[in-house]
């Protein structure tokens, strides 16, 4: 219940910004609850990568499902994801899955 309340408050406070950002994406508002709980797909460019630490820094597109504008940020990468063949400046499509308090990369591939 607390999680739901937080999601509602968060959604309301960012509602106008989100609505302005996704003019071209049709009706997204009904998807918020479902999408924020599950994996989301996005695209971006790798700005740093460490196969040993299993970390990747991505300059990603806006992700309306998470109320995120475009930004550059680091993610941990799930153990099953193969990072071989990926390097800095690659354009990629990726999947983020909720993990703990953040998001983990659970798939990533060159575009
Ligand atoms: Cu971000």
JSON list of C-alpha atoms in Angstrom, two decimals, residues 12-73:
[
{"chain": "A", "resi": 12, "resn": "UNK", "atom": "CA", "xyz": [0.79, 13.22, -10.00]},
{"chain": "A", "resi": 13, "resn": "UNK", "atom": "CA", "xyz": [3.76, 15.49, -9.32]},
{"chain": "A", "resi": 14, "resn": "UNK", "atom": "CA", "xyz": [5.43, 14.58, -12.62]},
{"chain": "A", "resi": 15, "resn": "UNK", "atom": "CA", "xyz": [2.22, 14.25, -14.61]},
{"chain": "A", "resi": 16, "resn": "UNK", "atom": "CA", "xyz": [2.35, 17.55, -16.49]},
{"chain": "A", "resi": 17, "resn": "UNK", "atom": "CA", "xyz": [6.02, 17.13, -17.43]},
{"chain": "A", "resi": 18, "resn": "UNK", "atom": "CA", "xyz": [5.39, 13.61, -18.64]},
{"chain": "A", "resi": 19, "resn": "UNK", "atom": "CA", "xyz": [2.37, 14.67, -20.67]},
{"chain": "A", "resi": 20, "resn": "UNK", "atom": "CA", "xyz": [4.44, 17.36, -22.36]},
{"chain": "A", "resi": 21, "resn": "UNK", "atom": "CA", "xyz": [7.26, 14.95, -23.13]},
{"chain": "A", "resi": 22, "resn": "UNK", "atom": "CA", "xyz": [5.29, 12.24, -24.85]},
{"chain": "A", "resi": 23, "resn": "UNK", "atom": "CA", "xyz": [3.10, 14.14, -27.29]},
{"chain": "A", "resi": 24, "resn": "UNK", "atom": "CA", "xyz": [3.82, 11.64, -30.01]},
{"chain": "A", "resi": 25, "resn": "UNK", "atom": "CA", "xyz": [3.36, 8.51, -28.01]},
{"chain": "A", "resi": 26, "resn": "UNK", "atom": "CA", "xyz": [-0.41, 8.49, -27.70]},
{"chain": "A", "resi": 27, "resn": "UNK", "atom": "CA", "xyz": [-2.05, 7.58, -24.46]},
{"chain": "A", "resi": 28, "resn": "UNK", "atom": "CA", "xyz": [0.67, 6.42, -22.09]},
{"chain": "A", "resi": 29, "resn": "UNK", "atom": "CA", "xyz": [-1.00, 7.40, -18.84]},
{"chain": "A", "resi": 30, "resn": "UNK", "atom": "CA", "xyz": [-2.89, 4.15, -18.47]},
{"chain": "A", "resi": 31, "resn": "UNK", "atom": "CA", "xyz": [0.36, 2.21, -18.72]},
{"chain": "A", "resi": 32, "resn": "UNK", "atom": "CA", "xyz": [2.20, 3.82, -15.80]},
{"chain": "A", "resi": 33, "resn": "UNK", "atom": "CA", "xyz": [1.26, 1.39, -13.06]},
{"chain": "A", "resi": 34, "resn": "UNK", "atom": "CA", "xyz": [1.94, -1.71, -15.09]},
{"chain": "A", "resi": 35, "resn": "UNK", "atom": "CA", "xyz": [5.09, -0.50, -16.81]},
{"chain": "A", "resi": 36, "resn": "UNK", "atom": "CA", "xyz": [6.82, 0.84, -13.72]},
{"chain": "A", "resi": 37, "resn": "UNK", "atom": "CA", "xyz": [6.59, -2.61, -12.15]},
{"chain": "A", "resi": 38, "resn": "UNK", "atom": "CA", "xyz": [8.14, -4.51, -15.04]},
{"chain": "A", "resi": 39, "resn": "UNK", "atom": "CA", "xyz": [10.94, -4.37, -17.60]},
{"chain": "A", "resi": 40, "resn": "UNK", "atom": "CA", "xyz": [11.16, -1.34, -19.89]},
{"chain": "A", "resi": 41, "resn": "UNK", "atom": "CA", "xyz": [12.93, -1.03, -23.23]},
{"chain": "A", "resi": 42, "resn": "UNK", "atom": "CA", "xyz": [14.95, 1.96, -24.34]},
{"chain": "A", "resi": 43, "resn": "UNK", "atom": "CA", "xyz": [17.82, 3.03, -26.55]},
{"chain": "A", "resi": 44, "resn": "UNK", "atom": "CA", "xyz": [20.98, 4.95, -25.95]},
{"chain": "A", "resi": 45, "resn": "UNK", "atom": "CA", "xyz": [24.73, 5.20, -26.43]},
{"chain": "A", "resi": 46, "resn": "UNK", "atom": "CA", "xyz": [27.37, 3.55, -24.25]},
{"chain": "A", "resi": 47, "resn": "UNK", "atom": "CA", "xyz": [29.60, 6.20, -22.67]},
{"chain": "A", "resi": 48, "resn": "UNK", "atom": "CA", "xyz": [31.55, 3.78, -20.44]},
{"chain": "A", "resi": 49, "resn": "UNK", "atom": "CA", "xyz": [31.63, 0.02, -19.97]},
{"chain": "A", "resi": 50, "resn": "UNK", "atom": "CA", "xyz": [33.41, -2.40, -17.65]},
{"chain": "A", "resi": 51, "resn": "UNK", "atom": "CA", "xyz": [33.03, -6.08, -18.38]},
{"chain": "A", "resi": 52, "resn": "UNK", "atom": "CA", "xyz": [34.90, -6.99, -15.16]},
{"chain": "A", "resi": 53, "resn": "UNK", "atom": "CA", "xyz": [32.70, -4.87, -12.89]},
{"chain": "A", "resi": 54, "resn": "UNK", "atom": "CA", "xyz": [29.62, -5.59, -15.01]},
{"chain": "A", "resi": 55, "resn": "UNK", "atom": "CA", "xyz": [28.73, -1.91, -15.19]},
{"chain": "A", "resi": 56, "resn": "UNK", "atom": "CA", "xyz": [27.64, 0.14, -18.14]},
{"chain": "A", "resi": 57, "resn": "UNK", "atom": "CA", "xyz": [27.05, 3.88, -18.40]},
{"chain": "A", "resi": 58, "resn": "UNK", "atom": "CA", "xyz": [24.38, 4.82, -20.89]},
{"chain": "A", "resi": 59, "resn": "UNK", "atom": "CA", "xyz": [23.29, 8.13, -22.35]},
{"chain": "A", "resi": 60, "resn": "UNK", "atom": "CA", "xyz": [19.69, 7.05, -22.69]},
{"chain": "A", "resi": 61, "resn": "UNK", "atom": "CA", "xyz": [16.59, 8.43, -24.37]},
{"chain": "A", "resi": 62, "resn": "UNK", "atom": "CA", "xyz": [13.66, 9.64, -22.26]},
{"chain": "A", "resi": 63, "resn": "UNK", "atom": "CA", "xyz": [11.93, 6.70, -20.55]},
{"chain": "A", "resi": 64, "resn": "UNK", "atom": "CA", "xyz": [8.33, 7.78, -19.87]},
{"chain": "A", "resi": 65, "resn": "UNK", "atom": "CA", "xyz": [7.51, 4.54, -18.05]},
{"chain": "A", "resi": 66, "resn": "UNK", "atom": "CA", "xyz": [10.01, 5.55, -15.34]},
{"chain": "A", "resi": 67, "resn": "UNK", "atom": "CA", "xyz": [9.36, 9.32, -15.57]},
{"chain": "A", "resi": 68, "resn": "UNK", "atom": "CA", "xyz": [12.99, 9.74, -16.66]},
{"chain": "A", "resi": 69, "resn": "UNK", "atom": "CA", "xyz": [14.19, 12.44, -19.02]},
{"chain": "A", "resi": 70, "resn": "UNK", "atom": "CA", "xyz": [17.15, 11.66, -21.25]},
{"chain": "A", "resi": 71, "resn": "UNK", "atom": "CA", "xyz": [20.36, 11.49, -19.19]},
{"chain": "A", "resi": 72, "resn": "UNK", "atom": "CA", "xyz": [23.65, 9.74, -18.74]},
{"chain": "A", "resi": 73, "resn": "UNK", "atom": "CA", "xyz": [23.77, 7.25, -15.89]}
]
